[in-house]
Coordinates of N, CA and C in Angstrom, one line a residue:
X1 N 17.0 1.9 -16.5 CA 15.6 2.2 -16.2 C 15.5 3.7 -16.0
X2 N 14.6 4.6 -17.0 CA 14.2 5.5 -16.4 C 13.3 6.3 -15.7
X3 N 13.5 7.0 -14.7 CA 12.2 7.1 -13.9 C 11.7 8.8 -13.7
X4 N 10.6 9.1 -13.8 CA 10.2 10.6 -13.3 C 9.1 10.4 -12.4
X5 N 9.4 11.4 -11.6 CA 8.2 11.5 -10.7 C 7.7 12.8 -11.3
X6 N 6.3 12.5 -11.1 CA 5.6 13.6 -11.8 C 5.1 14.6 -9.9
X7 N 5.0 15.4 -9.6 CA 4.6 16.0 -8.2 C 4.5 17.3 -8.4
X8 N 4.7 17.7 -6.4 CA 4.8 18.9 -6.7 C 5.6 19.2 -5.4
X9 N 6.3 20.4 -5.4 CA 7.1 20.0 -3.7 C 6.8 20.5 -2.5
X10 N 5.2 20.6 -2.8 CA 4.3 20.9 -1.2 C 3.6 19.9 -1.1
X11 N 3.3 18.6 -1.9 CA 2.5 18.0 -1.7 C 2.9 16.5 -0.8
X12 N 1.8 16.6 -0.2 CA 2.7 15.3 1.4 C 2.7 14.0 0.5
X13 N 2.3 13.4 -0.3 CA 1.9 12.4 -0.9 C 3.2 12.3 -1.9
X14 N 3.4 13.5 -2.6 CA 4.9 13.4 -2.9 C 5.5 13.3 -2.5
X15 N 6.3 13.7 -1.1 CA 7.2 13.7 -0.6 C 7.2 12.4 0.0
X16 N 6.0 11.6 0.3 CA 6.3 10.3 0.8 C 6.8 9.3 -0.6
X17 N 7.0 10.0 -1.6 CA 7.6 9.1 -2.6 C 9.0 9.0 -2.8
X18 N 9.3 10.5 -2.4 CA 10.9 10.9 -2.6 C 11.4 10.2 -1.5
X19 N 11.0 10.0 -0.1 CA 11.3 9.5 1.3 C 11.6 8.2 0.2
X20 N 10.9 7.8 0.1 CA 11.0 5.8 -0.2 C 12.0 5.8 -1.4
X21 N 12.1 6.7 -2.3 CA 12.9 5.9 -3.3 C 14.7 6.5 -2.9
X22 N 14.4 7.5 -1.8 CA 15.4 8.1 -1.2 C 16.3 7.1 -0.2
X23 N 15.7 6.6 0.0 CA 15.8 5.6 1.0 C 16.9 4.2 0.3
X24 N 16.1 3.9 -1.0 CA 16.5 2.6 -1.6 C 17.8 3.4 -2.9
X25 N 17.8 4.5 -2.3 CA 19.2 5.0 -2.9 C 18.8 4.6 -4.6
X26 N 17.5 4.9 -5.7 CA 17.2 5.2 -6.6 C 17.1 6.7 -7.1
X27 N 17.5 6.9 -8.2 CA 17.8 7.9 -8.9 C 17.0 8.3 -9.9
X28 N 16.2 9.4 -10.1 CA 15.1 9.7 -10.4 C 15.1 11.4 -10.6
X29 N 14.3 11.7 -11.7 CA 14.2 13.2 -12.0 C 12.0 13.5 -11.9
X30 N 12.4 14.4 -11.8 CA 11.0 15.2 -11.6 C 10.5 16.1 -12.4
X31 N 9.4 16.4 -12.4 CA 8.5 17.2 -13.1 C 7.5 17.6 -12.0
X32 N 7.0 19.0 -12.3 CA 6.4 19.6 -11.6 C 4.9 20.2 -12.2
X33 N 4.3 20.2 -10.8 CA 2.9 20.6 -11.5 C 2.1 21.6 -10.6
X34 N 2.7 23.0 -10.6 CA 1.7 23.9 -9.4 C 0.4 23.5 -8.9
X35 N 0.5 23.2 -7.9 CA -1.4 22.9 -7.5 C -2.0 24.0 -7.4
X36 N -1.5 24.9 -7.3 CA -2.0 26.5 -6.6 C -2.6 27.2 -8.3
X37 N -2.2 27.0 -9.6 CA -2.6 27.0 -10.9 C -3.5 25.7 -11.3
X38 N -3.8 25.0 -10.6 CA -4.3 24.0 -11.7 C -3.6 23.4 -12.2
X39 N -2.6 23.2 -12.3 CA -1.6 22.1 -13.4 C -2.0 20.9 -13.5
X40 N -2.4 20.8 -12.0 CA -2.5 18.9 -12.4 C -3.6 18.3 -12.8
X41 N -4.8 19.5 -12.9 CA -5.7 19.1 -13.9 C -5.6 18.9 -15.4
X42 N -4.4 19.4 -15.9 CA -4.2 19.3 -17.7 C -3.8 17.8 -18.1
X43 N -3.9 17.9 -19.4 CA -3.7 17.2 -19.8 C -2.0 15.8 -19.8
X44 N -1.1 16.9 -19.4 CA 0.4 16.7 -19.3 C 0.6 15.6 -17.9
X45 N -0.4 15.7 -16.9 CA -0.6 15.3 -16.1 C -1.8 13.5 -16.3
X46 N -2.5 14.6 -16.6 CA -3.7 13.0 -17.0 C -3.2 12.2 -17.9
X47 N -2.3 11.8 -18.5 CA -1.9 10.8 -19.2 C -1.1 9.8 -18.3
X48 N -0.6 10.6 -17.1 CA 0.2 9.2 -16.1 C -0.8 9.6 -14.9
X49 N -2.1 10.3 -14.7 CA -2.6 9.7 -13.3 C -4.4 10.4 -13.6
X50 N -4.7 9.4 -13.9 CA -6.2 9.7 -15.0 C -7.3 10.2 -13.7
X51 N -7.2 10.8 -12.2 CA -7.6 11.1 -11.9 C -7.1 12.5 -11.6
X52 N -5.9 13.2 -12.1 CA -5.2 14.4 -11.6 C -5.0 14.8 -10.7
X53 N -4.1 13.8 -10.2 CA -3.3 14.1 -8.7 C -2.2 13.9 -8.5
X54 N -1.5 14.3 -7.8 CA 0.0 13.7 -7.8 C 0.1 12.9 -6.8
X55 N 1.3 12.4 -6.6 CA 2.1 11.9 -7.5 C 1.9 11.0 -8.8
X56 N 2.4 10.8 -9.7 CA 2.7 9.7 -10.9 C 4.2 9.2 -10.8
X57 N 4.3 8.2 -11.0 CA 5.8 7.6 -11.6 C 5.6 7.0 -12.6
X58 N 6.4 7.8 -13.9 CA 6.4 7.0 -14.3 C 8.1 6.0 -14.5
X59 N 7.8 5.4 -15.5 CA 9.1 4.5 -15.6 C 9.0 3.9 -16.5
X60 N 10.0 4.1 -17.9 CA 10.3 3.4 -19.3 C 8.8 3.7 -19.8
X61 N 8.3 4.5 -20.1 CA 6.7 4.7 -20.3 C 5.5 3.9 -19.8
X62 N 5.8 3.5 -18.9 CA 5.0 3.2 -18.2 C 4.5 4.6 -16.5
X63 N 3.1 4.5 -16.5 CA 3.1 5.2 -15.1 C 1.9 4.4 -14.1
X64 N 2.5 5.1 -12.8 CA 1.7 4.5 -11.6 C 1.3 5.9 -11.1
X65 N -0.1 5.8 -10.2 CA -0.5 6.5 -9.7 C -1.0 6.4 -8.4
X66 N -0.9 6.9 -7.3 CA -1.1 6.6 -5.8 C 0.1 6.4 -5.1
X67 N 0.6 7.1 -4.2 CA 1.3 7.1 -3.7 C 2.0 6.0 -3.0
X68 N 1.0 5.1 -2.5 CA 1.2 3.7 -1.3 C 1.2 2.8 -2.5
X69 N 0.6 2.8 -3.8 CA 0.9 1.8 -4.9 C 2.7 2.3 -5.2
X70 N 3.0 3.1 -5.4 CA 4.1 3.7 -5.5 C 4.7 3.4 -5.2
X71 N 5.1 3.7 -3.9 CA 5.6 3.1 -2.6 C 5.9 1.2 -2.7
X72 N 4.8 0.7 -2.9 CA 4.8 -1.1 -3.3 C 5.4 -1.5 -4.4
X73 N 5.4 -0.9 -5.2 CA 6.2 -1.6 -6.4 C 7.2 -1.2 -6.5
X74 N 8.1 0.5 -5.8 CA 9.6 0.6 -5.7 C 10.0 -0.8 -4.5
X75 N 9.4 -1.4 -3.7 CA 9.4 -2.3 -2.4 C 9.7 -3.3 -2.9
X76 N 9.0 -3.6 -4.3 CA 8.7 -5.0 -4.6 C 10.0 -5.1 -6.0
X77 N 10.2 -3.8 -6.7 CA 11.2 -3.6 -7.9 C 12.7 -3.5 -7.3
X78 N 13.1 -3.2 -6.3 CA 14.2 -3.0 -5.0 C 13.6 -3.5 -4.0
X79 N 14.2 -4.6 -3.7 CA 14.0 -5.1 -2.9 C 15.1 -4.8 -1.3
X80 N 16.1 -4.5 -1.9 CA 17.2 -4.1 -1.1 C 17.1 -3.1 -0.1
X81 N 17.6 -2.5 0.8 CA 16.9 -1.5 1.7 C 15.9 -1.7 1.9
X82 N 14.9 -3.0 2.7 CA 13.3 -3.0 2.4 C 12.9 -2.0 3.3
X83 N 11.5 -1.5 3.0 CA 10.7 -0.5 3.5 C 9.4 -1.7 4.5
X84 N 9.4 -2.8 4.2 CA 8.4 -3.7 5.2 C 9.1 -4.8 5.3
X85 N 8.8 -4.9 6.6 CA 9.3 -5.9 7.1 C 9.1 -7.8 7.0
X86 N 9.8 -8.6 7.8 CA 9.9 -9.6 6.8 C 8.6 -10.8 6.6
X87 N 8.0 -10.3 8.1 CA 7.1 -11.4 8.2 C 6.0 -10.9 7.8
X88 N 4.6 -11.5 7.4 CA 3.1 -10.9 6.6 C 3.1 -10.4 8.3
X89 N 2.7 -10.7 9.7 CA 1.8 -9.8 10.0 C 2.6 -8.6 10.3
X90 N 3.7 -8.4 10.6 CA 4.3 -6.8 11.0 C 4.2 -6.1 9.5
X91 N 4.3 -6.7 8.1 CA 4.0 -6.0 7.2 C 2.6 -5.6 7.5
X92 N 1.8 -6.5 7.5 CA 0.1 -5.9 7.7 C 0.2 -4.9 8.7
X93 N 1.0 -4.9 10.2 CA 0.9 -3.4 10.9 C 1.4 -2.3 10.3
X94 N 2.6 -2.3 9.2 CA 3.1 -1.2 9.1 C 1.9 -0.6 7.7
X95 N 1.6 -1.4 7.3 CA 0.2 -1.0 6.0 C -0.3 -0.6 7.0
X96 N -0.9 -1.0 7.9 CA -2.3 -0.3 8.7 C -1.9 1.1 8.9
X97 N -0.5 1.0 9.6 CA 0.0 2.8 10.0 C 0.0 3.4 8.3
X98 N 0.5 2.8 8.2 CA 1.1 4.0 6.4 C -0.5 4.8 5.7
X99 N -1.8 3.3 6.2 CA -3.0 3.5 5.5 C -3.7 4.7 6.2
X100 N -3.9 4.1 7.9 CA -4.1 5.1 8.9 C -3.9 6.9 8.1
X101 N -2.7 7.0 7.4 CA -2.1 8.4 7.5 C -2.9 8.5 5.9
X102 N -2.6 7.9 4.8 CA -2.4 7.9 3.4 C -4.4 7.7 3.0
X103 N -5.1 7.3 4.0 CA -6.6 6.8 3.8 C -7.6 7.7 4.5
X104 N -7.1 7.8 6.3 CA -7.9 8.6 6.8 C -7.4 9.8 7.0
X105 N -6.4 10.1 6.9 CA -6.1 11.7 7.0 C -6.0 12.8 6.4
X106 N -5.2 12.1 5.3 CA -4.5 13.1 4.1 C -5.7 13.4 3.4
X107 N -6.7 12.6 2.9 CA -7.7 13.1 2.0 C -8.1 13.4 2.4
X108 N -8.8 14.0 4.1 CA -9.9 14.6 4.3 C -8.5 16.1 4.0
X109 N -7.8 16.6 4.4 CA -7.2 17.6 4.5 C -6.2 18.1 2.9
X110 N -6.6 17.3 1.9 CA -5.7 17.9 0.7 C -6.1 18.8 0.1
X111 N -5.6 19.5 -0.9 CA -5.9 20.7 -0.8 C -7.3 21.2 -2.0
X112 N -7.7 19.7 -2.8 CA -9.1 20.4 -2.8 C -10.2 20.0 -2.1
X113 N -10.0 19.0 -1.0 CA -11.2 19.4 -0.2 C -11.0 20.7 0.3
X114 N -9.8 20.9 1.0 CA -10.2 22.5 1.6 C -10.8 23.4 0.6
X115 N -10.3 23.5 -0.7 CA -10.8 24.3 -1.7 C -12.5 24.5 -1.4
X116 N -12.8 23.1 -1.8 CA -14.1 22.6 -1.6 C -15.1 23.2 -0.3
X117 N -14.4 23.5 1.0 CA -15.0 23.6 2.1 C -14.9 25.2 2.0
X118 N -13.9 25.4 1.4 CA -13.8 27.8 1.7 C -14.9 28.0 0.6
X119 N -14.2 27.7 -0.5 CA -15.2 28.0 -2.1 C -16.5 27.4 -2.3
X120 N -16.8 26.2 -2.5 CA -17.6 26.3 -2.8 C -18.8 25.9 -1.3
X121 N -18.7 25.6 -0.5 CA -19.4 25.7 0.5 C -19.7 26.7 1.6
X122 N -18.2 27.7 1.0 CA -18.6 29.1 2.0 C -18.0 28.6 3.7
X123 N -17.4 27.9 3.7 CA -17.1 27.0 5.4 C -16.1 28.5 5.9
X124 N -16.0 29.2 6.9 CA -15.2 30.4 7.2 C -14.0 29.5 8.1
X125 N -12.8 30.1 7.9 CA -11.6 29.9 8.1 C -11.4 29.2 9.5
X126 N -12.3 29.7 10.4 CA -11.4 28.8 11.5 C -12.4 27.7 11.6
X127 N -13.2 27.3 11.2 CA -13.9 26.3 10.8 C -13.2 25.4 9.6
X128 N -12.8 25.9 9.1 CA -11.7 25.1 8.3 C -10.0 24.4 9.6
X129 N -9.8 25.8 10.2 CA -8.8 25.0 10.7 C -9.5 23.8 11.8
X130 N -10.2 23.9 12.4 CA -11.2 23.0 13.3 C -11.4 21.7 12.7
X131 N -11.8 21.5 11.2 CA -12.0 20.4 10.3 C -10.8 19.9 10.0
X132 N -9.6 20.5 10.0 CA -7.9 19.9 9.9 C -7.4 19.4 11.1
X133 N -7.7 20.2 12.4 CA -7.2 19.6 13.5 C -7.8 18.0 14.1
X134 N -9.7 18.3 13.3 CA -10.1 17.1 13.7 C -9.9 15.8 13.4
X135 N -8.8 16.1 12.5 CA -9.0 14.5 11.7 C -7.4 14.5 11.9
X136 N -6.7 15.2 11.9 CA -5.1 15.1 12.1 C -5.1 14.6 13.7
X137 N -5.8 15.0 14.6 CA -5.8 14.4 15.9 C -6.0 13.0 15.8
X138 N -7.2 12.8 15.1 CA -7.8 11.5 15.5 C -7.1 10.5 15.1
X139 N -6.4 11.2 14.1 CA -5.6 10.0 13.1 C -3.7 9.7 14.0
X140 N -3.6 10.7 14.4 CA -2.4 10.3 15.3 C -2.9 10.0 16.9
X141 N -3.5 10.3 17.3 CA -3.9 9.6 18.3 C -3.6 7.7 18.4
X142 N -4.3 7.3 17.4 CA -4.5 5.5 17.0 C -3.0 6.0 16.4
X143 N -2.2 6.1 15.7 CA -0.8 6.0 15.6 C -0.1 6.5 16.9
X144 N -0.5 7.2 17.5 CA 0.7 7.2 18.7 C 0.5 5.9 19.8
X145 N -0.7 5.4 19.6 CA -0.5 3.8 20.2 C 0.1 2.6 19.7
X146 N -0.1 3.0 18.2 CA 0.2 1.8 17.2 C 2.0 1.7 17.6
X147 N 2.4 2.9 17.6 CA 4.4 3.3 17.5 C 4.5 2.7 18.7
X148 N 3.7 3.5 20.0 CA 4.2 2.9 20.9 C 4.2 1.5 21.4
X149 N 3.3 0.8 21.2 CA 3.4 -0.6 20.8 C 4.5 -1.5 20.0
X150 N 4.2 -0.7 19.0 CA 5.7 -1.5 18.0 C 6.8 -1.0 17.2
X151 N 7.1 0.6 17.8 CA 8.0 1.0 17.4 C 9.5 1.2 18.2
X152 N 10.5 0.9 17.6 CA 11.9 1.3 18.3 C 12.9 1.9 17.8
X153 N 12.1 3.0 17.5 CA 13.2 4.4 16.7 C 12.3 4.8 16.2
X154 N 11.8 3.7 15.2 CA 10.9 4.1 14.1 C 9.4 4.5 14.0
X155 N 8.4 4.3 13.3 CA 7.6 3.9 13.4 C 7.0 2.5 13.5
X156 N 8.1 1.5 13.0 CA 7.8 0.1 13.5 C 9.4 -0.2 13.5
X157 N 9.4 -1.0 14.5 CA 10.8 -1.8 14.7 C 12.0 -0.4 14.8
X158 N 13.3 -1.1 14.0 CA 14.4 0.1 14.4 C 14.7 0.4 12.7
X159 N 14.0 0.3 11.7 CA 14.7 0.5 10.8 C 13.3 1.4 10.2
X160 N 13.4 2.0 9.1 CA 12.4 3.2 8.6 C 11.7 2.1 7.6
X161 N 10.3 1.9 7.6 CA 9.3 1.4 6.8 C 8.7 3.0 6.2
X162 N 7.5 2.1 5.6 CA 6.3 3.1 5.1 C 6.1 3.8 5.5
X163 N 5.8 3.3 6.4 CA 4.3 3.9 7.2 C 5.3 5.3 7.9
X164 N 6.8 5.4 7.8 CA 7.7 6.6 8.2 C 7.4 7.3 7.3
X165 N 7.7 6.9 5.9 CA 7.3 7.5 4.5 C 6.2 8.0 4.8
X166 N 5.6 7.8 5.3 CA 4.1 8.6 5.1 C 3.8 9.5 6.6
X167 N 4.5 9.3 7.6 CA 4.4 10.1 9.0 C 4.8 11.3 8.4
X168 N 6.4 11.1 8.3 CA 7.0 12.5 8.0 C 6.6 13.3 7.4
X169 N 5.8 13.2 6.3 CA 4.8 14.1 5.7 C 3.4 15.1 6.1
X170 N 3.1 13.9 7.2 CA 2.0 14.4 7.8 C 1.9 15.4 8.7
X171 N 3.4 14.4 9.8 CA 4.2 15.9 10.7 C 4.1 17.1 9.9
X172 N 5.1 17.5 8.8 CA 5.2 18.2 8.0 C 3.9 18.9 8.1
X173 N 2.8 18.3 7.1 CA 1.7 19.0 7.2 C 1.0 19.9 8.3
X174 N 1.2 19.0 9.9 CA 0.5 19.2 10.7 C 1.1 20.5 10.6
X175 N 2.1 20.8 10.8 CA 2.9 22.0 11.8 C 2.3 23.3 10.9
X176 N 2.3 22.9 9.4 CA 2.0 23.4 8.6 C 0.7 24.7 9.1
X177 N 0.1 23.7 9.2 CA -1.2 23.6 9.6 C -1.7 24.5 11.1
X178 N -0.4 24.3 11.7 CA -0.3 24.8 13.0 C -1.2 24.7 14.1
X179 N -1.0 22.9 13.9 CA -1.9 21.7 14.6 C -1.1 21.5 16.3
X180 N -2.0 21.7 17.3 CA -0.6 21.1 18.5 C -0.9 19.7 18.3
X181 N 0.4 19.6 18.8 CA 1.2 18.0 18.8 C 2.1 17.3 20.0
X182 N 1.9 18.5 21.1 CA 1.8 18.1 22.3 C 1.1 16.7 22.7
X183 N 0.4 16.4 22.3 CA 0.1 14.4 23.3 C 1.0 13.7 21.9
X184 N 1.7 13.8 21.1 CA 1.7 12.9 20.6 C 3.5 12.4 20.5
X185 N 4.0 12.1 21.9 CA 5.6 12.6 21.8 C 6.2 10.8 21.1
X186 N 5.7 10.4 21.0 CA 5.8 9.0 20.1 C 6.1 9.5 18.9
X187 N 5.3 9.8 18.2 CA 5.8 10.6 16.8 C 6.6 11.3 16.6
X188 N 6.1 12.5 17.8 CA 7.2 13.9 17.3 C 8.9 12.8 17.5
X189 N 9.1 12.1 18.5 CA 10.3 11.3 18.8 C 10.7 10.5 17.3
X190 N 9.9 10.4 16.7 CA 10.1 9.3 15.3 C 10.6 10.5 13.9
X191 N 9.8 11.6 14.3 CA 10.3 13.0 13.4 C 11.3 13.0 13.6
X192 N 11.8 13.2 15.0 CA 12.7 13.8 14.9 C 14.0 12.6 14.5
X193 N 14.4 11.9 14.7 CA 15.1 10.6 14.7 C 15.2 10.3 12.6
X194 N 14.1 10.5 12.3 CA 14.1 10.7 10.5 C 14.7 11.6 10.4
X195 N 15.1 12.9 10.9 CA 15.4 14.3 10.5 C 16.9 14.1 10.1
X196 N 17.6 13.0 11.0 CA 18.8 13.2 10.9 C 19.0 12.2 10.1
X197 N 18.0 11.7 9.4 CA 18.8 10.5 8.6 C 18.6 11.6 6.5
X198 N 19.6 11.3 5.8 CA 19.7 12.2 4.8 C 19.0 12.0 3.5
X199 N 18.2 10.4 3.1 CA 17.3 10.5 2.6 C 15.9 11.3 2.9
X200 N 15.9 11.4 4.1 CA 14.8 11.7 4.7 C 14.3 13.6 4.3
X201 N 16.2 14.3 4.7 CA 16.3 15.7 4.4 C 16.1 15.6 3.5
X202 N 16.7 14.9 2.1 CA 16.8 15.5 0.7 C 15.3 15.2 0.6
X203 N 14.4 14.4 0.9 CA 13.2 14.6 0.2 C 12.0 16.0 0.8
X204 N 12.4 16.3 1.4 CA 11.9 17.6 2.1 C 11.6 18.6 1.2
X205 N 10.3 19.5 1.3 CA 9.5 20.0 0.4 C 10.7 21.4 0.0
X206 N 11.3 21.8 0.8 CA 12.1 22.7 0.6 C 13.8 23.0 -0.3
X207 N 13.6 21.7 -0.2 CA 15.0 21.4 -0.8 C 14.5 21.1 -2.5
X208 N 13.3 20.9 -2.5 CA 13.4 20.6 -4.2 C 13.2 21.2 -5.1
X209 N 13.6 21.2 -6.4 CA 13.6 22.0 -7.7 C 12.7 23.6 -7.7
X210 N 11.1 22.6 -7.3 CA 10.3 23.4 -7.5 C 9.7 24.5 -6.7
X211 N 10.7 24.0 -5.7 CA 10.1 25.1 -3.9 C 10.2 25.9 -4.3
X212 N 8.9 27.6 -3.9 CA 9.0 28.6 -4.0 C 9.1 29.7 -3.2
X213 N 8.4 28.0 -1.3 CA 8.3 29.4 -0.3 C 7.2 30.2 0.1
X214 N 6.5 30.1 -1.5 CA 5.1 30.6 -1.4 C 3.8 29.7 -0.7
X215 N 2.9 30.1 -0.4 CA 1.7 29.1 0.1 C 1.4 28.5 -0.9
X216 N 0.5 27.6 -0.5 CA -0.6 26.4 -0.6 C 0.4 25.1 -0.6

């Protein structure tokens, strides 16, 4: 089977793909698409994700697009290493955290809403960061209850699901962002605890092909 991930290596949605297939110890090459140029508006892109976004996988010519669909059919294609757990309702909590992150946060904060809010709305900068803090709070907030409720290491139970795949990215972002994260020591404790596990490093925005170090 062959597989590419089509991405880019700032983008959190990617990197929650590399976390998961990192995880299940699959082997996989990439392709890159500057978001900072437009790339993933072209055409090289729109053939595996007809909305132009990353990520895509594809696989034997076939592609998927969405990251949490992504995420489910490496779960469901490898079964081994599972990323959800065994029973339907702890799987339904670890979806709700993964969704929490991948539904209500990430899209208010990717990078062409912000485009959207500097450019064409004229929104000035610290009114932009105000609009990132507000929805990165709110959204870890209801996760720092959800962990603390049902997590033991992880974000659920003691072993790394999704819904980690999709934290670790966010962290990432926040800091980015240079969001505090002071109330939220449930998380930062689950960052940190991923940090040392080595699927987790190799999928890190900085380690990959395409890092340049530069913004966006």
């Amino acid at each position: 089977m062959t597989m590419t991930l089509h991405g880019y290596w700032r983008s959190s949605a990617s990197y929650r793909v590399r976390i998961g297939a990192n995880l299940k110890g699959i082997d996989y090459s990439q392709s890159s698409y500057d978001l900072r140029k437009g790339e993933q508006s072209g055409p090289a892109l729109g053939r595996h994700a007809p909305l132009g976004l990353v990520p895509a996988l594809e696989v034997d010519g076939e592609s998927l697009s969405q990251s949490l669909a992504i995420l489910e059919w490496l779960e469901e294609s490898y079964p081994t290493q599972p990323l959800l757990p065994a029973d339907a309702m702890s799987r339904g909590i670890v979806r709700a955290m993964a969704s929490t992150i991948a539904c209500d946060i990430h899209p208010l904060n990717n990078l062409r809403v912000l485009q959207a809010l500097r450019h064409d709305l004229g929104v000035p900068e610290d009114a932009v960061k105000r609009w990132i803090e507000r929805w990165i709070h709110a959204g870890f907030a209801a996760l720092e209850i959800m962990i603390r409720d049902h997590g033991k290491g992880f974000c659920f139970g003691e072993t790394p699901t999704i819904a980690d795949c999709c934290l670790v990215p966010q962290i990432y972002n926040a800091r980015r962002f240079h969001v505090d994260l002071t109330d939220f020591p449930e998380l930062l404790a689950v960052d940190a605890r991923c940090s040392e596990i080595d699927a987790f490093a190799r999928a890190a925005p900085e380690r990959q092909p395409d890092a340049d170090g530069a913004g966006a």
